[in-house]
Amino acid sequence: MGKKATAIPELLRKMESIYGEQEPCWPTDPYGFLVWWHCGYPASDAACAKGWQSLNQVIGIEPEQLLAASPANLAGALRPGGMVPELRALRLKEIAARVKDEFGSDLRAALVGPIAQVRKILKTFPNIADPGADRILLFGGITPVAAVPSNCPHVVVRIQRGQERENYGVTYREAQQAIEAEVPETFDARARAYLLLKRHGQDVCKRTKPKCAQCSVNSTCAFFAGNRRGGRRTPA
Ligand code: SF4
Protein backbone atom coordinates (compact mmCIF):
# COMPACT_ATOMS: atom_id res chain seq x y z
CA MET A 1 0.00 0.00 0.00
CA GLY A 2 1.33 3.51 -0.80
CA LYS A 3 1.31 6.48 1.54
CA LYS A 4 -2.03 8.08 2.30
CA ALA A 5 -2.77 10.91 -0.15
CA THR A 6 -2.29 14.44 1.14
CA ALA A 7 -5.61 15.91 2.22
CA ILE A 8 -6.72 18.83 0.08
CA PRO A 9 -7.69 21.11 3.01
CA GLU A 10 -4.15 20.80 4.36
CA LEU A 11 -2.72 21.42 0.91
CA LEU A 12 -4.84 24.53 0.43
CA ARG A 13 -3.82 25.89 3.81
CA LYS A 14 -0.16 25.56 2.83
CA MET A 15 -0.72 27.19 -0.54
CA GLU A 16 -2.67 30.05 1.00
CA SER A 17 0.10 30.68 3.51
CA ILE A 18 2.44 31.19 0.55
CA TYR A 19 0.25 32.90 -2.04
CA GLY A 20 -2.25 34.62 0.23
CA GLU A 21 -5.96 34.90 -0.55
CA GLN A 22 -6.66 34.76 -4.26
CA GLU A 23 -9.27 36.66 -6.23
CA PRO A 24 -10.52 35.92 -9.74
CA CYS A 25 -8.91 38.27 -12.26
CA TRP A 26 -11.68 37.75 -14.83
CA PRO A 27 -15.32 38.88 -15.00
CA THR A 28 -17.46 36.45 -13.06
CA ASP A 29 -20.67 37.35 -14.88
CA PRO A 30 -21.27 34.55 -17.43
CA TYR A 31 -21.60 36.83 -20.45
CA GLY A 32 -18.62 38.91 -19.31
CA PHE A 33 -16.55 35.76 -19.02
CA LEU A 34 -17.46 34.63 -22.55
CA VAL A 35 -16.29 37.99 -23.89
CA TRP A 36 -13.14 38.04 -21.73
CA TRP A 37 -12.23 34.50 -22.85
CA HIS A 38 -12.07 35.70 -26.45
CA CYS A 39 -10.08 38.82 -25.67
CA GLY A 40 -6.76 36.99 -25.77
CA TYR A 41 -5.14 34.20 -27.73
CA PRO A 42 -3.53 31.99 -26.67
CA ALA A 43 -5.98 32.57 -23.83
CA SER A 44 -4.03 33.38 -20.67
CA ASP A 45 -4.99 35.73 -17.85
CA ALA A 46 -2.43 38.26 -19.06
CA ALA A 47 -3.42 38.12 -22.74
CA CYS A 48 -7.14 38.23 -22.02
CA ALA A 49 -6.68 41.15 -19.61
CA LYS A 50 -4.87 43.18 -22.29
CA GLY A 51 -7.53 42.53 -24.90
CA TRP A 52 -10.33 43.12 -22.40
CA GLN A 53 -8.95 46.50 -21.37
CA SER A 54 -8.55 47.57 -24.97
CA LEU A 55 -12.02 46.33 -25.94
CA ASN A 56 -13.61 48.22 -23.06
CA GLN A 57 -11.77 51.40 -23.98
CA VAL A 58 -12.38 51.30 -27.72
CA ILE A 59 -15.77 49.61 -28.20
CA GLY A 60 -17.37 48.31 -25.02
CA ILE A 61 -18.54 44.79 -24.25
CA GLU A 62 -22.33 44.98 -24.39
CA PRO A 63 -23.92 42.87 -27.15
CA GLU A 64 -25.24 45.96 -28.95
CA GLN A 65 -21.80 47.58 -28.89
CA LEU A 66 -20.07 44.50 -30.26
CA LEU A 67 -22.67 44.11 -32.99
CA ALA A 68 -22.46 47.76 -34.01
CA ALA A 69 -18.67 47.71 -34.39
CA SER A 70 -17.18 46.93 -37.80
CA PRO A 71 -15.22 43.65 -37.94
CA ALA A 72 -12.03 45.61 -38.65
CA ASN A 73 -12.49 47.93 -35.66
CA LEU A 74 -13.34 45.03 -33.41
CA ALA A 75 -10.27 43.11 -34.53
CA GLY A 76 -8.17 46.22 -33.95
CA ALA A 77 -9.48 46.53 -30.40
CA LEU A 78 -8.68 42.87 -29.74
CA ARG A 79 -5.17 42.99 -31.21
CA PRO A 80 -3.40 43.75 -27.88
CA GLY A 81 -4.68 40.35 -26.67
CA GLY A 82 -2.53 38.41 -29.10
CA MET A 83 -3.01 36.24 -32.14
CA VAL A 84 -5.95 35.82 -34.55
CA PRO A 85 -7.83 39.01 -33.57
CA GLU A 86 -9.98 38.77 -36.73
CA LEU A 87 -11.21 35.31 -35.79
CA ARG A 88 -11.80 36.37 -32.18
CA ALA A 89 -13.79 39.36 -33.46
CA LEU A 90 -16.02 37.02 -35.45
CA ARG A 91 -16.54 34.82 -32.42
CA LEU A 92 -17.49 37.85 -30.31
CA LYS A 93 -20.03 38.94 -32.87
CA GLU A 94 -21.48 35.43 -32.85
CA ILE A 95 -21.70 35.46 -29.03
CA ALA A 96 -23.19 38.95 -28.96
CA ALA A 97 -25.81 38.07 -31.60
CA ARG A 98 -26.87 34.94 -29.75
CA VAL A 99 -27.04 36.64 -26.37
CA LYS A 100 -29.10 39.47 -27.84
CA ASP A 101 -31.45 37.37 -29.98
CA GLU A 102 -31.84 34.18 -27.93
CA PHE A 103 -31.48 35.54 -24.40
CA GLY A 104 -32.75 39.12 -24.63
CA SER A 105 -29.25 40.47 -23.85
CA ASP A 106 -29.37 38.84 -20.41
CA LEU A 107 -27.57 35.51 -20.48
CA ARG A 108 -27.42 35.21 -16.68
CA ALA A 109 -31.21 35.25 -16.44
CA ALA A 110 -31.41 32.26 -18.80
CA LEU A 111 -28.98 30.14 -16.78
CA VAL A 112 -31.54 28.72 -14.38
CA GLY A 113 -33.17 25.33 -13.98
CA PRO A 114 -31.56 21.90 -14.18
CA ILE A 115 -27.77 22.15 -14.21
CA ALA A 116 -27.47 19.71 -17.11
CA GLN A 117 -29.56 22.10 -19.17
CA VAL A 118 -27.56 25.16 -18.08
CA ARG A 119 -24.31 23.36 -18.90
CA LYS A 120 -25.70 22.44 -22.31
CA ILE A 121 -26.48 26.09 -23.06
CA LEU A 122 -23.00 27.21 -22.01
CA LYS A 123 -21.33 24.57 -24.18
CA THR A 124 -23.11 25.85 -27.27
CA PHE A 125 -20.89 28.96 -27.11
CA PRO A 126 -17.57 28.89 -28.96
CA ASN A 127 -14.56 27.53 -27.08
CA ILE A 128 -16.56 26.49 -24.04
CA ALA A 129 -16.16 22.84 -23.06
CA ASP A 130 -16.71 21.26 -19.63
CA PRO A 131 -13.86 23.12 -17.85
CA GLY A 132 -15.11 26.49 -19.11
CA ALA A 133 -18.71 25.62 -18.23
CA ASP A 134 -17.65 24.54 -14.72
CA ARG A 135 -15.78 27.79 -14.24
CA ILE A 136 -18.81 29.84 -15.26
CA LEU A 137 -21.14 27.76 -13.06
CA LEU A 138 -18.93 28.23 -10.01
CA PHE A 139 -17.76 31.83 -10.34
CA GLY A 140 -21.03 33.01 -11.82
CA GLY A 141 -22.76 31.90 -8.61
CA ILE A 142 -24.95 29.38 -10.43
CA THR A 143 -23.97 26.17 -8.64
CA PRO A 144 -20.88 25.30 -6.55
CA VAL A 145 -19.49 22.61 -8.85
CA ALA A 146 -15.99 21.26 -8.31
CA ALA A 147 -14.44 23.34 -11.07
CA VAL A 148 -10.80 22.68 -11.93
CA PRO A 149 -8.49 25.20 -13.63
CA SER A 150 -8.39 24.10 -17.27
CA ASN A 151 -4.65 24.69 -17.68
CA CYS A 152 -3.58 22.85 -14.56
CA PRO A 153 -5.80 19.91 -13.58
CA HIS A 154 -2.55 18.00 -13.04
CA VAL A 155 -1.65 19.85 -9.81
CA VAL A 156 -3.85 18.01 -7.36
CA VAL A 157 -3.49 14.75 -9.30
CA ARG A 158 0.30 14.84 -9.09
CA ILE A 159 0.24 15.62 -5.40
CA GLN A 160 -2.24 12.93 -4.47
CA ARG A 161 -1.59 10.19 -7.02
CA GLY A 162 1.61 10.89 -8.96
CA GLN A 163 2.09 11.43 -12.69
CA GLU A 164 -1.06 12.59 -14.42
CA ARG A 165 -2.57 10.44 -17.16
CA GLU A 166 -1.91 11.09 -20.81
CA ASN A 167 -5.59 11.73 -21.43
CA TYR A 168 -6.58 15.29 -20.40
CA GLY A 169 -10.19 14.30 -19.73
CA VAL A 170 -9.11 11.57 -17.30
CA THR A 171 -6.82 13.96 -15.43
CA TYR A 172 -9.57 16.60 -15.26
CA ARG A 173 -12.03 14.06 -13.91
CA GLU A 174 -9.55 12.76 -11.31
CA ALA A 175 -8.92 16.31 -10.11
CA GLN A 176 -12.63 17.02 -9.99
CA GLN A 177 -13.35 13.88 -7.99
CA ALA A 178 -10.69 14.86 -5.45
CA ILE A 179 -12.23 18.30 -5.00
CA GLU A 180 -15.75 16.88 -4.82
CA ALA A 181 -14.68 14.49 -2.09
CA GLU A 182 -12.72 16.89 0.08
CA VAL A 183 -13.79 20.48 -0.49
CA PRO A 184 -17.16 21.53 0.98
CA GLU A 185 -19.84 22.15 -1.61
CA THR A 186 -19.99 25.92 -1.14
CA PHE A 187 -19.14 28.72 -3.56
CA ASP A 188 -16.45 30.17 -1.30
CA ALA A 189 -14.69 26.88 -0.55
CA ARG A 190 -14.65 25.66 -4.13
CA ALA A 191 -13.62 29.02 -5.57
CA ARG A 192 -10.77 29.16 -3.03
CA ALA A 193 -9.60 25.67 -4.08
CA TYR A 194 -9.80 26.57 -7.77
CA LEU A 195 -7.82 29.78 -7.36
CA LEU A 196 -5.07 28.33 -5.19
CA LEU A 197 -4.55 25.29 -7.41
CA LYS A 198 -4.47 27.58 -10.44
CA ARG A 199 -1.88 29.83 -8.85
CA HIS A 200 0.32 26.89 -7.87
CA GLY A 201 0.04 25.39 -11.35
CA GLN A 202 0.97 28.68 -13.01
CA ASP A 203 3.86 29.56 -10.72
CA VAL A 204 5.41 26.23 -9.76
CA CYS A 205 3.71 23.03 -10.87
CA LYS A 206 3.93 23.80 -14.56
CA ARG A 207 2.62 21.27 -17.02
CA THR A 208 5.88 20.42 -18.75
CA LYS A 209 8.58 21.50 -16.32
CA PRO A 210 7.37 21.55 -12.72
CA LYS A 211 9.77 23.33 -10.36
CA CYS A 212 9.71 20.49 -7.87
CA ALA A 213 12.94 21.40 -6.09
CA GLN A 214 11.52 24.82 -5.15
CA CYS A 215 8.01 23.61 -4.43
CA SER A 216 6.66 24.27 -0.96
CA VAL A 217 4.50 21.13 -0.96
CA ASN A 218 7.06 18.71 -2.36
CA SER A 219 7.35 16.83 0.93
CA THR A 220 3.75 15.67 0.53
CA CYS A 221 3.72 15.15 -3.24
CA ALA A 222 3.38 11.67 -4.77
CA PHE A 223 4.92 12.84 -8.05
CA PHE A 224 7.96 14.20 -6.23
CA ALA A 225 8.20 10.92 -4.32
CA GLY A 226 8.63 9.18 -7.67
CA ASN A 227 5.15 7.86 -8.45
CA ARG A 228 4.87 7.88 -12.23
CA ARG A 229 1.90 5.48 -12.54
CA GLY A 230 3.05 4.60 -16.06
CA GLY A 231 1.42 7.85 -17.07
CA ARG A 232 2.08 10.28 -19.86
CA ARG A 233 4.52 9.10 -22.50
CA THR A 234 7.07 11.46 -23.95
CA PRO A 235 5.86 12.40 -27.44
CA ALA A 236 7.96 10.99 -30.28
S1 SF4 B 1 6.58 18.74 -6.07
FE1 SF4 B 1 6.55 19.05 -8.28
S2 SF4 B 1 4.82 17.82 -9.04
FE2 SF4 B 1 4.59 18.05 -6.81
S3 SF4 B 1 3.25 19.85 -6.59
FE3 SF4 B 1 5.35 20.55 -6.43
S4 SF4 B 1 5.88 21.18 -8.52
FE4 SF4 B 1 4.06 19.89 -8.67
mmCIF file of N, CA and C in Angstrom, residues 153-222:
data_model
loop_
_atom_site.group_PDB
_atom_site.id
_atom_site.type_symbol
_atom_site.label_atom_id
_atom_site.label_comp_id
_atom_site.label_asym_id
_atom_site.label_seq_id
_atom_site.Cartn_x
_atom_site.Cartn_y
_atom_site.Cartn_z
ATOM 1 N N PRO A 153 -5.131 20.960 -14.354
ATOM 2 C CA PRO A 153 -5.795 19.912 -13.578
ATOM 3 C C PRO A 153 -4.792 18.931 -12.973
ATOM 4 N N HIS A 154 -3.563 18.958 -13.512
ATOM 5 C CA HIS A 154 -2.554 18.001 -13.043
ATOM 6 C C HIS A 154 -2.078 18.262 -11.617
ATOM 7 N N VAL A 155 -2.268 19.492 -11.102
ATOM 8 C CA VAL A 155 -1.647 19.846 -9.815
ATOM 9 C C VAL A 155 -2.089 18.899 -8.697
ATOM 10 N N VAL A 156 -3.374 18.833 -8.477
ATOM 11 C CA VAL A 156 -3.851 18.014 -7.359
ATOM 12 C C VAL A 156 -3.642 16.521 -7.650
ATOM 13 N N VAL A 157 -3.693 16.159 -8.925
ATOM 14 C CA VAL A 157 -3.491 14.754 -9.299
ATOM 15 C C VAL A 157 -2.050 14.333 -9.004
ATOM 16 N N ARG A 158 -1.104 15.167 -9.373
ATOM 17 C CA ARG A 158 0.301 14.838 -9.092
ATOM 18 C C ARG A 158 0.539 14.697 -7.590
ATOM 19 N N ILE A 159 -0.013 15.626 -6.844
ATOM 20 C CA ILE A 159 0.244 15.622 -5.402
ATOM 21 C C ILE A 159 -0.360 14.375 -4.746
ATOM 22 N N GLN A 160 -1.575 14.051 -5.143
ATOM 23 C CA GLN A 160 -2.239 12.934 -4.466
ATOM 24 C C GLN A 160 -1.913 11.562 -5.056
ATOM 25 N N ARG A 161 -1.716 11.509 -6.388
ATOM 26 C CA ARG A 161 -1.590 10.195 -7.024
ATOM 27 C C ARG A 161 -0.265 9.956 -7.729
ATOM 28 N N GLY A 162 0.391 11.036 -8.166
ATOM 29 C CA GLY A 162 1.606 10.887 -8.958
ATOM 30 C C GLY A 162 1.375 11.406 -10.367
ATOM 31 N N GLN A 163 2.171 10.959 -11.307
ATOM 32 C CA GLN A 163 2.092 11.428 -12.694
ATOM 33 C C GLN A 163 0.655 11.424 -13.221
ATOM 34 N N GLU A 164 0.272 12.539 -13.832
ATOM 35 C CA GLU A 164 -1.064 12.585 -14.418
ATOM 36 C C GLU A 164 -1.149 11.680 -15.649
ATOM 37 N N ARG A 165 -2.369 11.305 -15.994
ATOM 38 C CA ARG A 165 -2.570 10.437 -17.160
ATOM 39 C C ARG A 165 -2.357 11.218 -18.446
ATOM 40 N N GLU A 166 -2.130 10.473 -19.498
ATOM 41 C CA GLU A 166 -1.910 11.089 -20.806
ATOM 42 C C GLU A 166 -3.175 11.785 -21.303
ATOM 43 N N ASN A 167 -4.310 11.213 -20.953
ATOM 44 C CA ASN A 167 -5.593 11.728 -21.429
ATOM 45 C C ASN A 167 -6.055 12.897 -20.545
ATOM 46 N N TYR A 168 -6.206 14.081 -21.156
ATOM 47 C CA TYR A 168 -6.583 15.287 -20.401
ATOM 48 C C TYR A 168 -7.908 15.089 -19.655
ATOM 49 N N GLY A 169 -8.869 14.475 -20.336
ATOM 50 C CA GLY A 169 -10.187 14.299 -19.728
ATOM 51 C C GLY A 169 -10.115 13.448 -18.460
ATOM 52 N N VAL A 170 -9.252 12.434 -18.480
ATOM 53 C CA VAL A 170 -9.112 11.568 -17.303
ATOM 54 C C VAL A 170 -8.500 12.367 -16.158
ATOM 55 N N THR A 171 -7.467 13.151 -16.474
ATOM 56 C CA THR A 171 -6.822 13.964 -15.430
ATOM 57 C C THR A 171 -7.810 14.971 -14.854
ATOM 58 N N TYR A 172 -8.581 15.613 -15.730
ATOM 59 C CA TYR A 172 -9.568 16.597 -15.264
ATOM 60 C C TYR A 172 -10.561 15.925 -14.320
ATOM 61 N N ARG A 173 -11.021 14.764 -14.720
ATOM 62 C CA ARG A 173 -12.026 14.062 -13.908
ATOM 63 C C ARG A 173 -11.438 13.626 -12.555
ATOM 64 N N GLU A 174 -10.181 13.175 -12.573
ATOM 65 C CA GLU A 174 -9.547 12.763 -11.308
ATOM 66 C C GLU A 174 -9.422 13.965 -10.360
ATOM 67 N N ALA A 175 -9.043 15.109 -10.935
ATOM 68 C CA ALA A 175 -8.916 16.310 -10.107
ATOM 69 C C ALA A 175 -10.281 16.717 -9.560
ATOM 70 N N GLN A 176 -11.281 16.624 -10.403
ATOM 71 C CA GLN A 176 -12.631 17.017 -9.995
ATOM 72 C C GLN A 176 -13.160 16.104 -8.882
ATOM 73 N N GLN A 177 -12.889 14.826 -9.023
ATOM 74 C CA GLN A 177 -13.352 13.878 -7.991
ATOM 75 C C GLN A 177 -12.688 14.174 -6.647
ATOM 76 N N ALA A 178 -11.408 14.550 -6.696
ATOM 77 C CA ALA A 178 -10.690 14.856 -5.451
ATOM 78 C C ALA A 178 -11.317 16.075 -4.773
ATOM 79 N N ILE A 179 -11.625 17.089 -5.563
ATOM 80 C CA ILE A 179 -12.231 18.298 -4.998
ATOM 81 C C ILE A 179 -13.637 17.994 -4.476
ATOM 82 N N GLU A 180 -14.388 17.245 -5.261
ATOM 83 C CA GLU A 180 -15.751 16.877 -4.822
ATOM 84 C C GLU A 180 -15.730 16.164 -3.474
ATOM 85 N N ALA A 181 -14.729 15.300 -3.311
ATOM 86 C CA ALA A 181 -14.680 14.488 -2.092
ATOM 87 C C ALA A 181 -14.219 15.281 -0.877
ATOM 88 N N GLU A 182 -13.382 16.288 -1.090
ATOM 89 C CA GLU A 182 -12.725 16.889 0.084
ATOM 90 C C GLU A 182 -12.992 18.375 0.310
ATOM 91 N N VAL A 183 -13.545 19.044 -0.671
ATOM 92 C CA VAL A 183 -13.790 20.484 -0.488
ATOM 93 C C VAL A 183 -15.298 20.693 -0.336
ATOM 94 N N PRO A 184 -15.721 21.347 0.755
ATOM 95 C CA PRO A 184 -17.164 21.527 0.981
ATOM 96 C C PRO A 184 -17.858 22.134 -0.233
ATOM 97 N N GLU A 185 -19.097 21.719 -0.423
ATOM 98 C CA GLU A 185 -19.840 22.153 -1.611
ATOM 99 C C GLU A 185 -20.430 23.547 -1.386
ATOM 100 N N THR A 186 -19.548 24.532 -1.250
ATOM 101 C CA THR A 186 -19.992 25.922 -1.142
ATOM 102 C C THR A 186 -19.227 26.730 -2.187
ATOM 103 N N PHE A 187 -19.810 27.868 -2.552
ATOM 104 C CA PHE A 187 -19.143 28.716 -3.558
ATOM 105 C C PHE A 187 -17.769 29.163 -3.062
ATOM 106 N N ASP A 188 -17.712 29.620 -1.808
ATOM 107 C CA ASP A 188 -16.446 30.165 -1.302
ATOM 108 C C ASP A 188 -15.364 29.098 -1.244
ATOM 109 N N ALA A 189 -15.703 27.935 -0.720
ATOM 110 C CA ALA A 189 -14.690 26.879 -0.552
ATOM 111 C C ALA A 189 -14.189 26.386 -1.906
ATOM 112 N N ARG A 190 -15.082 26.222 -2.840
ATOM 113 C CA ARG A 190 -14.655 25.665 -4.134
ATOM 114 C C ARG A 190 -13.952 26.719 -4.992
ATOM 115 N N ALA A 191 -14.348 27.970 -4.839
ATOM 116 C CA ALA A 191 -13.622 29.025 -5.568
ATOM 117 C C ALA A 191 -12.209 29.162 -4.998
ATOM 118 N N ARG A 192 -12.098 29.073 -3.674
ATOM 119 C CA ARG A 192 -10.768 29.159 -3.033
ATOM 120 C C ARG A 192 -9.865 28.027 -3.536
ATOM 121 N N ALA A 193 -10.400 26.807 -3.598
ATOM 122 C CA ALA A 193 -9.603 25.668 -4.080
ATOM 123 C C ALA A 193 -9.175 25.896 -5.528
ATOM 124 N N TYR A 194 -10.103 26.329 -6.350
ATOM 125 C CA TYR A 194 -9.803 26.574 -7.769
ATOM 126 C C TYR A 194 -8.655 27.575 -7.903
ATOM 127 N N LEU A 195 -8.783 28.686 -7.181
ATOM 128 C CA LEU A 195 -7.824 29.785 -7.359
ATOM 129 C C LEU A 195 -6.442 29.421 -6.828
ATOM 130 N N LEU A 196 -6.389 28.699 -5.727
ATOM 131 C CA LEU A 196 -5.072 28.332 -5.189
ATOM 132 C C LEU A 196 -4.390 27.278 -6.061
ATOM 133 N N LEU A 197 -5.145 26.310 -6.538
ATOM 134 C CA LEU A 197 -4.551 25.285 -7.412
ATOM 135 C C LEU A 197 -4.081 25.912 -8.726
ATOM 136 N N LYS A 198 -4.848 26.870 -9.198
ATOM 137 C CA LYS A 198 -4.473 27.579 -10.437
ATOM 138 C C LYS A 198 -3.164 28.340 -10.219
ATOM 139 N N ARG A 199 -3.087 29.048 -9.130
ATOM 140 C CA ARG A 199 -1.881 29.827 -8.848
ATOM 141 C C ARG A 199 -0.654 28.913 -8.735
ATOM 142 N N HIS A 200 -0.823 27.805 -8.034
ATOM 143 C CA HIS A 200 0.315 26.888 -7.871
ATOM 144 C C HIS A 200 0.724 26.275 -9.210
ATOM 145 N N GLY A 201 -0.262 25.959 -10.032
ATOM 146 C CA GLY A 201 0.037 25.392 -11.354
ATOM 147 C C GLY A 201 0.737 26.395 -12.262
ATOM 148 N N GLN A 202 0.352 27.657 -12.151
ATOM 149 C CA GLN A 202 0.969 28.680 -13.013
ATOM 150 C C GLN A 202 2.379 29.037 -12.553
ATOM 151 N N ASP A 203 2.564 29.094 -11.241
ATOM 152 C CA ASP A 203 3.864 29.563 -10.725
ATOM 153 C C ASP A 203 4.891 28.440 -10.592
ATOM 154 N N VAL A 204 4.451 27.266 -10.165
ATOM 155 C CA VAL A 204 5.413 26.234 -9.758
ATOM 156 C C VAL A 204 5.179 24.888 -10.459
ATOM 157 N N CYS A 205 3.972 24.368 -10.341
ATOM 158 C CA CYS A 205 3.705 23.027 -10.869
ATOM 159 C C CYS A 205 3.289 23.122 -12.327
ATOM 160 N N LYS A 206 4.231 23.575 -13.141
ATOM 161 C CA LYS A 206 3.934 23.797 -14.557
ATOM 162 C C LYS A 206 3.740 22.466 -15.260
ATOM 163 N N ARG A 207 2.999 22.518 -16.352
ATOM 164 C CA ARG A 207 2.624 21.270 -17.021
ATOM 165 C C ARG A 207 3.850 20.485 -17.491
ATOM 166 N N THR A 208 4.757 21.173 -18.178
ATOM 167 C CA THR A 208 5.875 20.416 -18.745
ATOM 168 C C THR A 208 7.115 20.399 -17.851
ATOM 169 N N LYS A 209 7.370 21.486 -17.138
ATOM 170 C CA LYS A 209 8.581 21.500 -16.316
ATOM 171 C C LYS A 209 8.274 21.989 -14.901
ATOM 172 N N PRO A 210 7.686 21.120 -14.098
ATOM 173 C CA PRO A 210 7.373 21.552 -12.723
ATOM 174 C C PRO A 210 8.656 21.864 -11.953
ATOM 175 N N LYS A 211 8.589 22.923 -11.135
ATOM 176 C CA LYS A 211 9.771 23.326 -10.360
ATOM 177 C C LYS A 211 9.747 22.614 -9.010
ATOM 178 N N CYS A 212 9.909 21.303 -9.069
ATOM 179 C CA CYS A 212 9.714 20.487 -7.867
ATOM 180 C C CYS A 212 10.707 20.831 -6.756
ATOM 181 N N ALA A 213 11.934 21.150 -7.127
ATOM 182 C CA ALA A 213 12.941 21.401 -6.088
ATOM 183 C C ALA A 213 12.570 22.626 -5.254
ATOM 184 N N GLN A 214 11.881 23.593 -5.890
ATOM 185 C CA GLN A 214 11.524 24.820 -5.150
ATOM 186 C C GLN A 214 10.095 24.779 -4.610
ATOM 187 N N CYS A 215 9.439 23.661 -4.763
ATOM 188 C CA CYS A 215 8.006 23.609 -4.434
ATOM 189 C C CYS A 215 7.786 23.450 -2.926
ATOM 190 N N SER A 216 6.905 24.266 -2.404
ATOM 191 C CA SER A 216 6.665 24.272 -0.955
ATOM 192 C C SER A 216 5.859 23.068 -0.480
ATOM 193 N N VAL A 217 5.268 22.310 -1.399
ATOM 194 C CA VAL A 217 4.504 21.133 -0.961
ATOM 195 C C VAL A 217 5.167 19.835 -1.426
ATOM 196 N N ASN A 218 6.424 19.915 -1.798
ATOM 197 C CA ASN A 218 7.058 18.706 -2.356
ATOM 198 C C ASN A 218 7.179 17.562 -1.341
ATOM 199 N N SER A 219 7.200 17.900 -0.062
ATOM 200 C CA SER A 219 7.353 16.831 0.932
ATOM 201 C C SER A 219 6.097 15.956 1.024
ATOM 202 N N THR A 220 4.985 16.464 0.465
ATOM 203 C CA THR A 220 3.754 15.675 0.526
ATOM 204 C C THR A 220 3.245 15.345 -0.876
ATOM 205 N N CYS A 221 4.139 15.348 -1.848
ATOM 206 C CA CYS A 221 3.716 15.149 -3.242
ATOM 207 C C CYS A 221 4.115 13.760 -3.756
ATOM 208 N N ALA A 222 3.122 13.026 -4.262
ATOM 209 C CA ALA A 222 3.381 11.670 -4.765
ATOM 210 C C ALA A 222 4.263 11.702 -6.015
#
